[in-house]
Tab-separated table of C-alpha atoms in Angstrom:
chain	number	residue	atom	x	y	z
A	14	UNK	CA	0.099	-0.004	0.224
A	15	UNK	CA	1.221	3.473	-0.680
A	16	UNK	CA	1.831	5.805	1.559
A	17	UNK	CA	-0.307	8.108	1.274
A	18	UNK	CA	-2.973	5.365	1.403
A	19	UNK	CA	-1.299	3.729	5.235
A	20	UNK	CA	-1.958	8.323	5.411
A	21	UNK	CA	-4.925	8.684	5.144
A	22	UNK	CA	-6.551	4.771	6.373
A	23	UNK	CA	-4.775	6.170	9.873
A	24	UNK	CA	-6.747	9.669	9.725
A	25	UNK	CA	-9.174	7.748	9.148
A	26	UNK	CA	-9.328	5.326	10.969
A	27	UNK	CA	-8.962	7.700	14.117
A	28	UNK	CA	-11.242	9.729	13.032
A	29	UNK	CA	-13.247	6.454	13.239
A	30	UNK	CA	-12.029	6.328	17.192
A	31	UNK	CA	-12.976	10.119	18.213
A	32	UNK	CA	-16.035	9.158	16.566
A	33	UNK	CA	-17.051	5.954	18.985
A	34	UNK	CA	-15.694	8.115	22.138
A	35	UNK	CA	-18.277	9.947	21.706
A	36	UNK	CA	-20.938	7.548	20.638
A	37	UNK	CA	-18.976	5.825	24.163
A	38	UNK	CA	-19.201	9.201	26.528
A	39	UNK	CA	-23.058	9.882	25.144
A	40	UNK	CA	-23.579	6.610	27.015
A	41	UNK	CA	-21.917	6.998	29.950
A	42	UNK	CA	-23.351	10.510	30.422
A	43	UNK	CA	-27.166	8.497	29.764
A	44	UNK	CA	-27.076	5.937	32.052
A	45	UNK	CA	-26.027	7.854	35.738
A	46	UNK	CA	-28.618	10.362	33.963
A	47	UNK	CA	-31.400	7.147	34.131
A	48	UNK	CA	-29.495	6.605	38.307
A	49	UNK	CA	-29.871	10.267	39.269
A	50	UNK	CA	-33.496	9.846	38.004
A	51	UNK	CA	-34.234	6.753	39.648
A	52	UNK	CA	-32.334	7.521	42.344
A	53	UNK	CA	-34.203	10.848	43.104
A	54	UNK	CA	-37.801	8.973	43.145
A	55	UNK	CA	-36.756	6.272	45.758
A	56	UNK	CA	-34.950	10.090	47.574
A	57	UNK	CA	-38.952	11.896	46.815
A	58	UNK	CA	-40.786	7.755	47.464
A	59	UNK	CA	-39.148	6.814	51.237
A	60	UNK	CA	-38.345	9.661	51.943
A	61	UNK	CA	-34.963	9.490	52.019
A	62	UNK	CA	-32.691	13.477	52.756
A	63	UNK	CA	-29.258	12.069	52.043
A	64	UNK	CA	-29.884	10.463	48.350
A	65	UNK	CA	-31.882	13.189	48.021
A	66	UNK	CA	-28.290	15.494	48.639
A	67	UNK	CA	-26.051	13.036	46.870
A	68	UNK	CA	-28.428	13.746	43.635
A	69	UNK	CA	-28.312	17.328	43.446
A	70	UNK	CA	-24.503	16.914	44.273
A	71	UNK	CA	-24.819	14.994	41.425
A	72	UNK	CA	-25.546	17.236	38.704
A	73	UNK	CA	-22.840	19.342	38.189
A	74	UNK	CA	-20.789	15.837	37.124
A	75	UNK	CA	-23.594	15.986	34.301
A	76	UNK	CA	-23.240	19.500	33.594
A	77	UNK	CA	-19.428	19.166	33.324
A	78	UNK	CA	-19.972	15.903	30.835
A	79	UNK	CA	-22.444	17.942	28.461
A	80	UNK	CA	-19.644	20.188	28.139
A	81	UNK	CA	-16.759	18.615	27.414
A	82	UNK	CA	-18.874	16.532	24.809
A	83	UNK	CA	-20.431	18.638	23.395
A	84	UNK	CA	-16.438	21.248	23.053
A	85	UNK	CA	-15.232	17.443	21.948
A	86	UNK	CA	-17.862	17.694	19.495
A	87	UNK	CA	-16.963	21.523	18.414
A	88	UNK	CA	-13.390	19.991	18.182
A	89	UNK	CA	-14.670	17.201	14.846
A	90	UNK	CA	-16.439	19.328	13.028
A	91	UNK	CA	-13.907	22.108	12.618
A	92	UNK	CA	-10.912	20.015	11.983
A	93	UNK	CA	-12.262	16.412	10.678
A	94	UNK	CA	-14.988	18.548	8.602
A	95	UNK	CA	-17.547	15.329	8.974
A	96	UNK	CA	-19.757	15.208	5.799
A	97	UNK	CA	-23.213	12.833	5.265
A	98	UNK	CA	-23.857	10.116	8.110
A	99	UNK	CA	-21.123	11.344	10.146
A	100	UNK	CA	-22.168	14.971	10.386
A	101	UNK	CA	-25.594	13.566	11.320
A	102	UNK	CA	-24.011	11.485	13.835
A	103	UNK	CA	-21.935	14.008	15.563
A	104	UNK	CA	-24.996	16.496	15.437
A	105	UNK	CA	-27.129	14.351	16.646
A	106	UNK	CA	-25.073	13.578	19.915
A	107	UNK	CA	-24.915	17.844	20.317
A	108	UNK	CA	-28.014	18.161	20.393
A	109	UNK	CA	-29.698	14.332	22.490
A	110	UNK	CA	-26.583	16.052	25.692
A	111	UNK	CA	-28.913	18.859	25.369
A	112	UNK	CA	-31.408	16.632	26.514
A	113	UNK	CA	-30.217	14.548	28.934
A	114	UNK	CA	-28.927	17.601	30.925
A	115	UNK	CA	-32.112	18.785	31.889
A	116	UNK	CA	-33.177	15.640	32.681
A	117	UNK	CA	-30.482	16.051	35.017
A	118	UNK	CA	-31.842	18.839	35.955
A	119	UNK	CA	-35.512	17.325	36.521
A	120	UNK	CA	-33.907	14.373	38.074
A	121	UNK	CA	-32.707	17.764	40.445
A	122	UNK	CA	-35.252	19.048	41.147
A	123	UNK	CA	-36.852	16.653	41.893
A	124	UNK	CA	-34.532	15.629	44.574
A	125	UNK	CA	-34.792	19.284	46.110
A	126	UNK	CA	-38.996	18.793	46.518
A	127	UNK	CA	-38.077	15.199	48.343
A	128	UNK	CA	-35.439	16.960	50.954
A	129	UNK	CA	-38.299	19.630	50.949
A	130	UNK	CA	-40.942	16.598	52.135
A	131	UNK	CA	-39.579	15.382	54.228
A	132	UNK	CA	-38.941	18.594	56.349
A	133	UNK	CA	-42.321	19.582	56.239
A	134	UNK	CA	-43.864	16.375	56.755
A	135	UNK	CA	-44.307	13.891	54.268
A	136	UNK	CA	-47.782	14.529	51.736
A	137	UNK	CA	-50.686	12.975	52.689
A	138	UNK	CA	-50.851	11.311	48.394
A	139	UNK	CA	-49.183	11.266	45.525
A	140	UNK	CA	-46.556	8.177	45.817
A	141	UNK	CA	-47.834	5.594	44.098
A	142	UNK	CA	-48.578	8.376	40.504
A	143	UNK	CA	-45.363	9.231	41.166
A	144	UNK	CA	-43.559	5.734	41.301
A	145	UNK	CA	-45.647	5.192	38.821
A	146	UNK	CA	-45.876	7.789	36.346
A	147	UNK	CA	-41.905	8.180	37.252
A	148	UNK	CA	-41.313	4.118	37.078
A	149	UNK	CA	-42.793	5.235	33.169
A	150	UNK	CA	-40.398	8.020	31.823
A	151	UNK	CA	-37.464	5.967	33.195
A	152	UNK	CA	-37.741	3.630	30.884
A	153	UNK	CA	-38.586	5.898	28.671
A	154	UNK	CA	-35.107	7.731	28.981
A	155	UNK	CA	-33.670	3.200	28.931
A	156	UNK	CA	-34.794	2.706	26.675
A	157	UNK	CA	-34.507	5.822	24.377
A	158	UNK	CA	-30.833	4.455	24.525
A	159	UNK	CA	-30.975	2.234	23.938
A	160	UNK	CA	-32.447	3.017	21.051
A	161	UNK	CA	-28.909	4.753	19.826
A	162	UNK	CA	-26.913	2.002	20.669
A	163	UNK	CA	-28.541	0.209	18.329
A	164	UNK	CA	-29.003	2.753	15.734
A	165	UNK	CA	-32.601	1.689	16.549
A	166	UNK	CA	-35.771	3.509	14.916
A	167	UNK	CA	-38.340	0.864	15.395
A	168	UNK	CA	-38.143	1.847	19.163
A	169	UNK	CA	-37.692	5.216	18.499
A	170	UNK	CA	-40.608	5.711	17.330
A	171	UNK	CA	-42.256	3.619	19.726
A	172	UNK	CA	-40.065	6.090	22.906
A	173	UNK	CA	-42.578	8.641	21.077
A	174	UNK	CA	-45.433	6.789	21.708
A	175	UNK	CA	-45.052	6.320	25.056
A	176	UNK	CA	-44.475	9.752	25.660
A	177	UNK	CA	-48.279	9.907	25.043
A	178	UNK	CA	-49.551	8.275	27.883
A	179	UNK	CA	-47.590	9.065	30.255
A	180	UNK	CA	-49.239	12.889	29.331
A	181	UNK	CA	-52.427	11.036	30.364
A	182	UNK	CA	-50.565	9.144	32.764
A	183	UNK	CA	-49.363	12.925	34.338
A	184	UNK	CA	-53.069	14.822	33.231
A	185	UNK	CA	-55.014	12.414	35.048
A	186	UNK	CA	-52.473	12.757	38.358
A	187	UNK	CA	-52.891	16.359	38.770
A	188	UNK	CA	-56.470	16.163	38.968
A	189	UNK	CA	-56.192	13.880	41.616
A	190	UNK	CA	-54.096	16.397	43.806
A	191	UNK	CA	-55.432	18.501	42.167
A	192	UNK	CA	-59.550	17.912	44.721
A	193	UNK	CA	-57.117	16.562	47.063
A	194	UNK	CA	-56.062	20.183	48.285
A	195	UNK	CA	-59.352	21.159	47.917
A	196	UNK	CA	-59.881	18.885	49.966
A	197	UNK	CA	-57.175	19.054	52.516
A	198	UNK	CA	-56.430	22.720	51.948
A	199	UNK	CA	-54.107	21.986	54.658
A	200	UNK	CA	-52.035	20.229	52.474
A	201	UNK	CA	-52.200	22.545	49.797
A	202	UNK	CA	-48.492	23.399	50.031
A	203	UNK	CA	-47.063	20.214	50.950
A	204	UNK	CA	-49.031	18.605	47.316
A	205	UNK	CA	-47.736	21.372	45.831
A	206	UNK	CA	-44.206	19.507	45.766
A	207	UNK	CA	-45.554	16.483	44.879
A	208	UNK	CA	-47.090	18.643	41.792
A	209	UNK	CA	-43.766	19.725	40.831
A	210	UNK	CA	-42.499	16.266	41.602
A	211	UNK	CA	-44.869	15.425	38.566
A	212	UNK	CA	-44.508	17.490	36.316
A	213	UNK	CA	-40.989	17.318	36.545
A	214	UNK	CA	-41.856	14.066	35.880
A	215	UNK	CA	-43.990	14.356	32.473
A	216	UNK	CA	-41.014	16.701	31.301
A	217	UNK	CA	-38.666	13.909	31.883
A	218	UNK	CA	-40.913	12.177	28.838
A	219	UNK	CA	-41.042	15.218	26.644
A	220	UNK	CA	-37.049	14.499	26.545
A	221	UNK	CA	-36.639	11.229	26.387
A	222	UNK	CA	-39.397	11.834	22.553
A	223	UNK	CA	-36.844	14.382	21.495
A	224	UNK	CA	-33.795	11.809	22.056
A	225	UNK	CA	-36.382	9.651	20.312
A	226	UNK	CA	-36.112	12.182	17.829
A	227	UNK	CA	-33.239	12.990	17.861
A	228	UNK	CA	-32.449	9.441	17.182
A	229	UNK	CA	-35.099	8.460	14.102
A	230	UNK	CA	-32.819	11.796	12.899
A	231	UNK	CA	-29.521	10.107	12.450
A	232	UNK	CA	-30.305	7.019	11.588
A	233	UNK	CA	-32.863	7.855	9.131
A	234	UNK	CA	-31.922	11.769	8.414
A	235	UNK	CA	-35.770	12.220	7.794
A	236	UNK	CA	-36.406	15.914	10.996
A	237	UNK	CA	-39.888	13.876	12.627
A	238	UNK	CA	-40.118	17.446	15.195
A	239	UNK	CA	-43.009	18.993	16.130
A	240	UNK	CA	-44.454	16.195	13.602
A	241	UNK	CA	-47.423	14.065	14.843
A	242	UNK	CA	-47.066	10.643	15.482
A	243	UNK	CA	-49.026	9.530	12.022
A	244	UNK	CA	-46.176	10.900	10.311
A	245	UNK	CA	-43.861	9.609	12.253
A	246	UNK	CA	-44.808	6.678	11.680
A	247	UNK	CA	-45.423	6.814	7.853
A	248	UNK	CA	-41.279	8.108	7.816
A	249	UNK	CA	-40.112	5.765	10.923
A	250	UNK	CA	-41.176	2.374	8.385
A	251	UNK	CA	-40.158	3.851	5.159
A	252	UNK	CA	-37.153	1.991	3.352
A	253	UNK	CA	-34.792	4.433	1.753
A	254	UNK	CA	-32.363	5.851	4.247
A	255	UNK	CA	-30.715	8.777	3.215
A	256	UNK	CA	-27.142	6.345	2.291
B	4	UNK	CA	-8.127	38.489	-10.918
B	5	UNK	CA	-8.030	35.326	-12.291
B	6	UNK	CA	-10.309	33.137	-12.586
B	7	UNK	CA	-9.470	30.776	-9.969
B	8	UNK	CA	-9.437	33.478	-7.578
B	9	UNK	CA	-12.593	35.058	-8.752
B	10	UNK	CA	-14.282	32.102	-8.616
B	11	UNK	CA	-12.459	31.147	-5.074
B	12	UNK	CA	-14.091	35.064	-4.633
B	13	UNK	CA	-17.926	34.256	-5.713
B	14	UNK	CA	-18.318	30.806	-3.476
B	15	UNK	CA	-16.943	33.355	-0.317
B	16	UNK	CA	-19.719	35.931	-1.535
B	17	UNK	CA	-22.176	32.693	-2.013
B	18	UNK	CA	-21.356	31.676	2.278
B	19	UNK	CA	-21.475	35.374	3.810
B	20	UNK	CA	-25.480	35.882	1.927
B	21	UNK	CA	-26.200	32.070	3.570
B	22	UNK	CA	-24.786	33.048	6.882
B	23	UNK	CA	-26.208	36.211	6.399
B	24	UNK	CA	-28.742	35.075	5.108
B	25	UNK	CA	-30.090	32.552	8.925
B	26	UNK	CA	-28.635	35.708	10.537
B	27	UNK	CA	-31.402	37.168	9.324
B	28	UNK	CA	-34.118	34.284	9.114
B	29	UNK	CA	-33.222	33.643	12.969
B	30	UNK	CA	-34.433	36.830	13.781
B	31	UNK	CA	-36.969	37.052	12.604
B	32	UNK	CA	-38.201	33.501	14.718
B	33	UNK	CA	-36.898	35.746	17.158
B	34	UNK	CA	-39.401	38.503	16.922
B	35	UNK	CA	-42.058	35.952	16.612
B	36	UNK	CA	-41.527	33.832	19.478
B	37	UNK	CA	-41.415	37.622	21.663
B	38	UNK	CA	-44.961	38.881	19.997
B	39	UNK	CA	-45.910	35.953	21.505
B	40	UNK	CA	-44.811	35.691	24.747
B	41	UNK	CA	-46.432	39.658	24.398
B	42	UNK	CA	-49.614	38.739	23.533
B	43	UNK	CA	-49.593	35.913	25.777
B	44	UNK	CA	-49.622	37.773	28.348
B	45	UNK	CA	-52.229	40.397	27.347
B	46	UNK	CA	-54.738	37.568	26.906
B	47	UNK	CA	-54.212	35.820	30.586
B	48	UNK	CA	-54.776	39.831	32.045
B	49	UNK	CA	-57.173	41.404	29.234
B	50	UNK	CA	-59.213	38.022	29.902
B	51	UNK	CA	-59.246	37.871	24.734
B	52	UNK	CA	-59.548	33.830	24.654
B	53	UNK	CA	-59.292	35.036	21.468
B	54	UNK	CA	-56.501	36.826	21.336
B	55	UNK	CA	-54.352	33.396	23.117
B	56	UNK	CA	-56.457	31.009	20.333
B	57	UNK	CA	-53.826	32.795	18.191
B	58	UNK	CA	-51.045	32.769	19.862
B	59	UNK	CA	-51.600	28.729	20.202
B	60	UNK	CA	-52.523	28.809	16.263
B	61	UNK	CA	-49.366	30.775	15.371
B	62	UNK	CA	-47.244	28.329	17.476
B	63	UNK	CA	-46.908	25.590	14.238
B	64	UNK	CA	-45.273	28.725	12.596
B	65	UNK	CA	-42.530	28.537	15.283
B	66	UNK	CA	-41.519	25.088	14.602
B	67	UNK	CA	-41.498	25.193	10.918
B	68	UNK	CA	-39.630	28.110	11.381
B	69	UNK	CA	-37.005	26.109	13.568
B	70	UNK	CA	-37.350	23.779	11.112
B	71	UNK	CA	-36.165	25.882	7.842
B	72	UNK	CA	-33.374	27.604	9.620
B	73	UNK	CA	-31.943	24.219	11.614
B	74	UNK	CA	-32.262	22.495	8.357
B	75	UNK	CA	-30.679	25.412	6.535
B	76	UNK	CA	-27.174	25.058	8.757
B	77	UNK	CA	-27.209	21.797	8.777
B	78	UNK	CA	-26.552	22.324	4.766
B	79	UNK	CA	-24.714	24.493	5.898
B	80	UNK	CA	-21.925	22.509	7.106
B	81	UNK	CA	-21.939	19.563	4.776
B	82	UNK	CA	-21.634	22.073	1.762
B	83	UNK	CA	-19.639	24.579	3.287
B	84	UNK	CA	-17.554	23.406	6.035
B	85	UNK	CA	-17.090	26.115	8.203
B	86	UNK	CA	-14.196	26.831	9.987
B	87	UNK	CA	-13.494	28.541	12.789
B	88	UNK	CA	-15.807	31.556	13.918
B	89	UNK	CA	-18.208	30.897	11.047
B	90	UNK	CA	-18.808	27.061	12.347
B	91	UNK	CA	-19.816	29.014	16.001
B	92	UNK	CA	-22.075	31.381	13.948
B	93	UNK	CA	-23.388	28.377	12.459
B	94	UNK	CA	-23.485	26.291	15.944
B	95	UNK	CA	-24.641	28.837	17.910
B	96	UNK	CA	-27.432	29.274	15.797
B	97	UNK	CA	-28.681	25.924	16.152
B	98	UNK	CA	-28.533	25.924	19.467
B	99	UNK	CA	-30.535	29.678	19.980
B	100	UNK	CA	-33.447	28.586	17.348
B	101	UNK	CA	-34.977	25.426	19.940
B	102	UNK	CA	-34.291	27.861	23.337
B	103	UNK	CA	-36.942	29.826	20.916
B	104	UNK	CA	-38.134	27.788	19.968
B	105	UNK	CA	-39.162	26.649	23.874
B	106	UNK	CA	-40.082	30.295	24.567
B	107	UNK	CA	-42.899	29.938	21.265
B	108	UNK	CA	-43.568	26.370	23.722
B	109	UNK	CA	-43.912	29.152	27.095
B	110	UNK	CA	-46.403	31.039	25.081
B	111	UNK	CA	-48.952	28.947	24.005
B	112	UNK	CA	-48.631	26.997	27.266
B	113	UNK	CA	-49.996	30.455	28.674
B	114	UNK	CA	-51.722	31.381	26.009
B	115	UNK	CA	-54.013	27.776	27.158
B	116	UNK	CA	-54.212	28.652	31.048
B	117	UNK	CA	-55.544	32.448	29.826
B	118	UNK	CA	-58.025	30.150	28.247
B	119	UNK	CA	-58.718	28.134	30.888
B	120	UNK	CA	-59.312	31.174	33.290
B	121	UNK	CA	-61.689	32.613	30.287
B	122	UNK	CA	-63.284	30.087	30.361
B	123	UNK	CA	-63.792	29.199	34.418
B	124	UNK	CA	-63.670	32.933	36.173
B	125	UNK	CA	-60.366	35.137	36.702
B	126	UNK	CA	-58.327	33.815	39.340
B	127	UNK	CA	-58.654	36.219	41.723
B	128	UNK	CA	-55.445	37.697	42.682
B	129	UNK	CA	-51.543	37.163	40.192
B	130	UNK	CA	-52.751	38.897	37.943
B	131	UNK	CA	-50.311	41.482	38.414
B	132	UNK	CA	-47.387	39.521	39.279
B	133	UNK	CA	-47.709	37.761	35.995
B	134	UNK	CA	-47.502	41.539	34.245
B	135	UNK	CA	-44.501	42.178	35.804
B	136	UNK	CA	-42.571	38.809	35.220
B	137	UNK	CA	-43.696	38.335	31.926
B	138	UNK	CA	-42.748	42.283	30.836
B	139	UNK	CA	-39.248	41.934	32.702
B	140	UNK	CA	-38.386	38.674	31.134
B	141	UNK	CA	-39.877	39.628	27.462
B	142	UNK	CA	-37.788	42.043	27.915
B	143	UNK	CA	-35.003	40.395	28.395
B	144	UNK	CA	-35.722	38.051	24.851
B	145	UNK	CA	-35.911	40.560	23.602
B	146	UNK	CA	-32.293	41.970	24.429
B	147	UNK	CA	-31.161	38.019	24.752
B	148	UNK	CA	-31.941	38.747	21.078
B	149	UNK	CA	-30.086	42.851	20.469
B	150	UNK	CA	-26.482	41.136	22.208
B	151	UNK	CA	-26.884	38.616	19.347
B	152	UNK	CA	-27.754	41.012	16.213
B	153	UNK	CA	-24.903	43.487	17.788
B	154	UNK	CA	-22.755	40.939	19.735
B	155	UNK	CA	-22.703	42.028	22.730
B	156	UNK	CA	-21.284	40.080	25.115
B	157	UNK	CA	-22.312	43.003	27.863
B	158	UNK	CA	-24.567	42.963	26.852
B	159	UNK	CA	-25.839	39.328	27.062
B	160	UNK	CA	-24.039	38.645	30.367
B	161	UNK	CA	-26.862	41.196	31.627
B	162	UNK	CA	-29.195	38.965	30.669
B	163	UNK	CA	-27.964	36.008	32.206
B	164	UNK	CA	-28.030	38.215	35.331
B	165	UNK	CA	-31.707	40.068	34.976
B	166	UNK	CA	-32.119	35.780	35.253
B	167	UNK	CA	-31.189	36.076	38.994
B	168	UNK	CA	-34.256	38.393	39.781
B	169	UNK	CA	-36.560	36.492	37.603
B	170	UNK	CA	-36.096	33.930	39.366
B	171	UNK	CA	-36.203	36.399	42.936
B	172	UNK	CA	-39.599	37.907	42.183
B	173	UNK	CA	-41.005	34.923	40.762
B	174	UNK	CA	-40.344	32.516	44.170
B	175	UNK	CA	-41.989	35.932	46.266
B	176	UNK	CA	-44.811	35.743	43.421
B	177	UNK	CA	-44.999	31.755	43.941
B	178	UNK	CA	-45.017	32.390	47.773
B	179	UNK	CA	-47.954	35.079	47.621
B	180	UNK	CA	-50.257	32.207	46.091
B	181	UNK	CA	-49.928	29.619	48.005
B	182	UNK	CA	-50.503	31.710	50.911
B	183	UNK	CA	-53.659	33.051	48.909
B	184	UNK	CA	-54.577	29.417	48.422
B	185	UNK	CA	-54.876	28.112	51.755
B	186	UNK	CA	-56.830	31.370	53.075
B	187	UNK	CA	-59.543	30.809	50.569
B	188	UNK	CA	-58.971	27.085	49.052
B	189	UNK	CA	-62.697	27.698	46.658
B	190	UNK	CA	-60.008	29.818	44.530
B	191	UNK	CA	-57.442	26.650	44.053
B	192	UNK	CA	-57.844	25.557	40.764
B	193	UNK	CA	-58.114	29.069	39.716
B	194	UNK	CA	-55.204	30.220	40.924
B	195	UNK	CA	-53.179	27.051	39.778
B	196	UNK	CA	-54.022	28.385	36.506
B	197	UNK	CA	-51.681	31.669	37.929
B	198	UNK	CA	-49.519	29.103	39.093
B	199	UNK	CA	-48.554	27.361	36.328
B	200	UNK	CA	-48.360	31.188	34.715
B	201	UNK	CA	-45.338	32.117	36.618
B	202	UNK	CA	-43.842	28.923	35.882
B	203	UNK	CA	-43.630	29.782	32.489
B	204	UNK	CA	-42.558	32.894	32.202
B	205	UNK	CA	-39.642	31.213	34.526
B	206	UNK	CA	-39.238	28.945	32.347
B	207	UNK	CA	-38.536	31.534	29.830
B	208	UNK	CA	-35.980	33.570	31.290
B	209	UNK	CA	-33.978	30.705	31.580
B	210	UNK	CA	-33.939	30.366	28.217
B	211	UNK	CA	-33.301	33.982	27.512
B	212	UNK	CA	-30.252	33.138	29.692
B	213	UNK	CA	-29.835	30.280	27.724
B	214	UNK	CA	-29.596	32.659	24.383
B	215	UNK	CA	-27.177	35.281	26.063
B	216	UNK	CA	-24.650	31.981	27.061
B	217	UNK	CA	-24.578	31.047	23.917
B	218	UNK	CA	-24.470	34.099	22.573
B	219	UNK	CA	-20.530	35.013	24.544
B	220	UNK	CA	-19.634	31.750	23.328
B	221	UNK	CA	-20.228	32.902	18.963
B	222	UNK	CA	-18.281	35.486	20.525
B	223	UNK	CA	-15.850	34.842	22.944
B	224	UNK	CA	-15.525	31.252	21.995
B	225	UNK	CA	-15.587	30.334	25.675
B	226	UNK	CA	-18.473	27.836	27.156
B	227	UNK	CA	-20.536	29.267	29.696
B	228	UNK	CA	-23.486	27.841	30.187
B	229	UNK	CA	-23.331	25.729	34.725
B	230	UNK	CA	-21.709	28.044	35.465
B	231	UNK	CA	-22.220	31.136	38.152
B	232	UNK	CA	-22.568	34.039	37.712
B	233	UNK	CA	-18.346	35.267	38.624
B	234	UNK	CA	-17.051	33.783	36.578
B	235	UNK	CA	-19.478	34.265	33.794
B	236	UNK	CA	-18.536	37.978	34.131
B	237	UNK	CA	-14.453	37.400	34.352
B	238	UNK	CA	-14.743	34.968	31.086
B	239	UNK	CA	-17.371	38.294	29.787
B	240	UNK	CA	-14.249	40.875	30.466
B	241	UNK	CA	-11.353	39.081	29.370
B	242	UNK	CA	-9.751	40.934	26.840
B	243	UNK	CA	-9.043	38.094	24.262
B	244	UNK	CA	-10.737	37.050	21.098
B	245	UNK	CA	-10.634	34.005	20.017
B	246	UNK	CA	-10.143	35.644	16.411
């Protein structure tokens, strides 16, 4: 093989390993974020202020991961000038980490509410709903990351579909909490903590859906944000792949 | 001038006009988003369900602007392979539009609450606070866009600083609303609408701050997300510019 070819191959191997590296870093960040959601819910349900504090402390590490991965994406864009699917990978990663960081923020907010509830005394209601919706959205985050790892648009689509049912669960839980506050006004400020937790969980579902949409973009090259599930499904099922 | 040079110059002029075009589109989108926030607040305060409906209808147009600008950014990345400050401009734009779209979402949510309040009857309290914080965050959005248009890091920093005082105004308004709900439990579900509006406005402030941080990155090449105001100010005041 001529020297020049060897050099090219070398560059391309280096480039591939750089892409592989940011992919791995994203999945690591995702794993940590998923754990944060889980820990925040456990802290809430079990009234574990210490665990809640730990969740809040770990948020900095997640923020830092976002900055590090984003910087690496920018470095790759500037130096490698990737095209086609490589470009889509870098751009998708730089977008997914924004959603992961926001999920981390929501975990941290839930942890703060958990601490408030330990101090103010448990709310009289709402824990079952938080646990249920909490597990649901945590699974969505996990599946969205899985879809990314396996470039699986079917799974990504199924995450987007799940978001609909989370929204319904959220609305029904909210109605119940509001009724409860009216019946027992002394519990208002404690039940409000539960309301904020529910709201955070619903946002986590939205972010998981965003991640899933970025995965579809990554694999199919089609931007499926802001379109309905039906049109999204049609796009996912289409056989033609951009490369 | 030799043909090749002429050709290069031509390409570079075309490239510049493409960059100018997405810059202009972003400012247009920003202007629309700012108007949405303003209209949503007016609809709330004046109990104008028709205006609120218009805000909700216009949200689609904003979503579409996000998709269009983002697609153009991707096209530029793929075909022009920009470097240095051009690359930062494209990346900053693709990030700022995400925040602008979310501000649009919040305007739409506020409009929905305005409609709910027209149907359920006005809440007994909270409109003064919504108007006050609403004007505050709308001005932040405007100033963040201005900072982008003029590449003005001082103004961007001042937007980030404003976010702190919005957070305080928000907390104090929330406390007041909660006290009020306890005093008058029959008003709970109407006052909750005000609570959600306040929450949305606080989020708008966060997004305006994000836009401001992207402007600092664009001009200075430094990522100031997730750092305190003091460190951010030190970075903004630094004379050395990356190019």
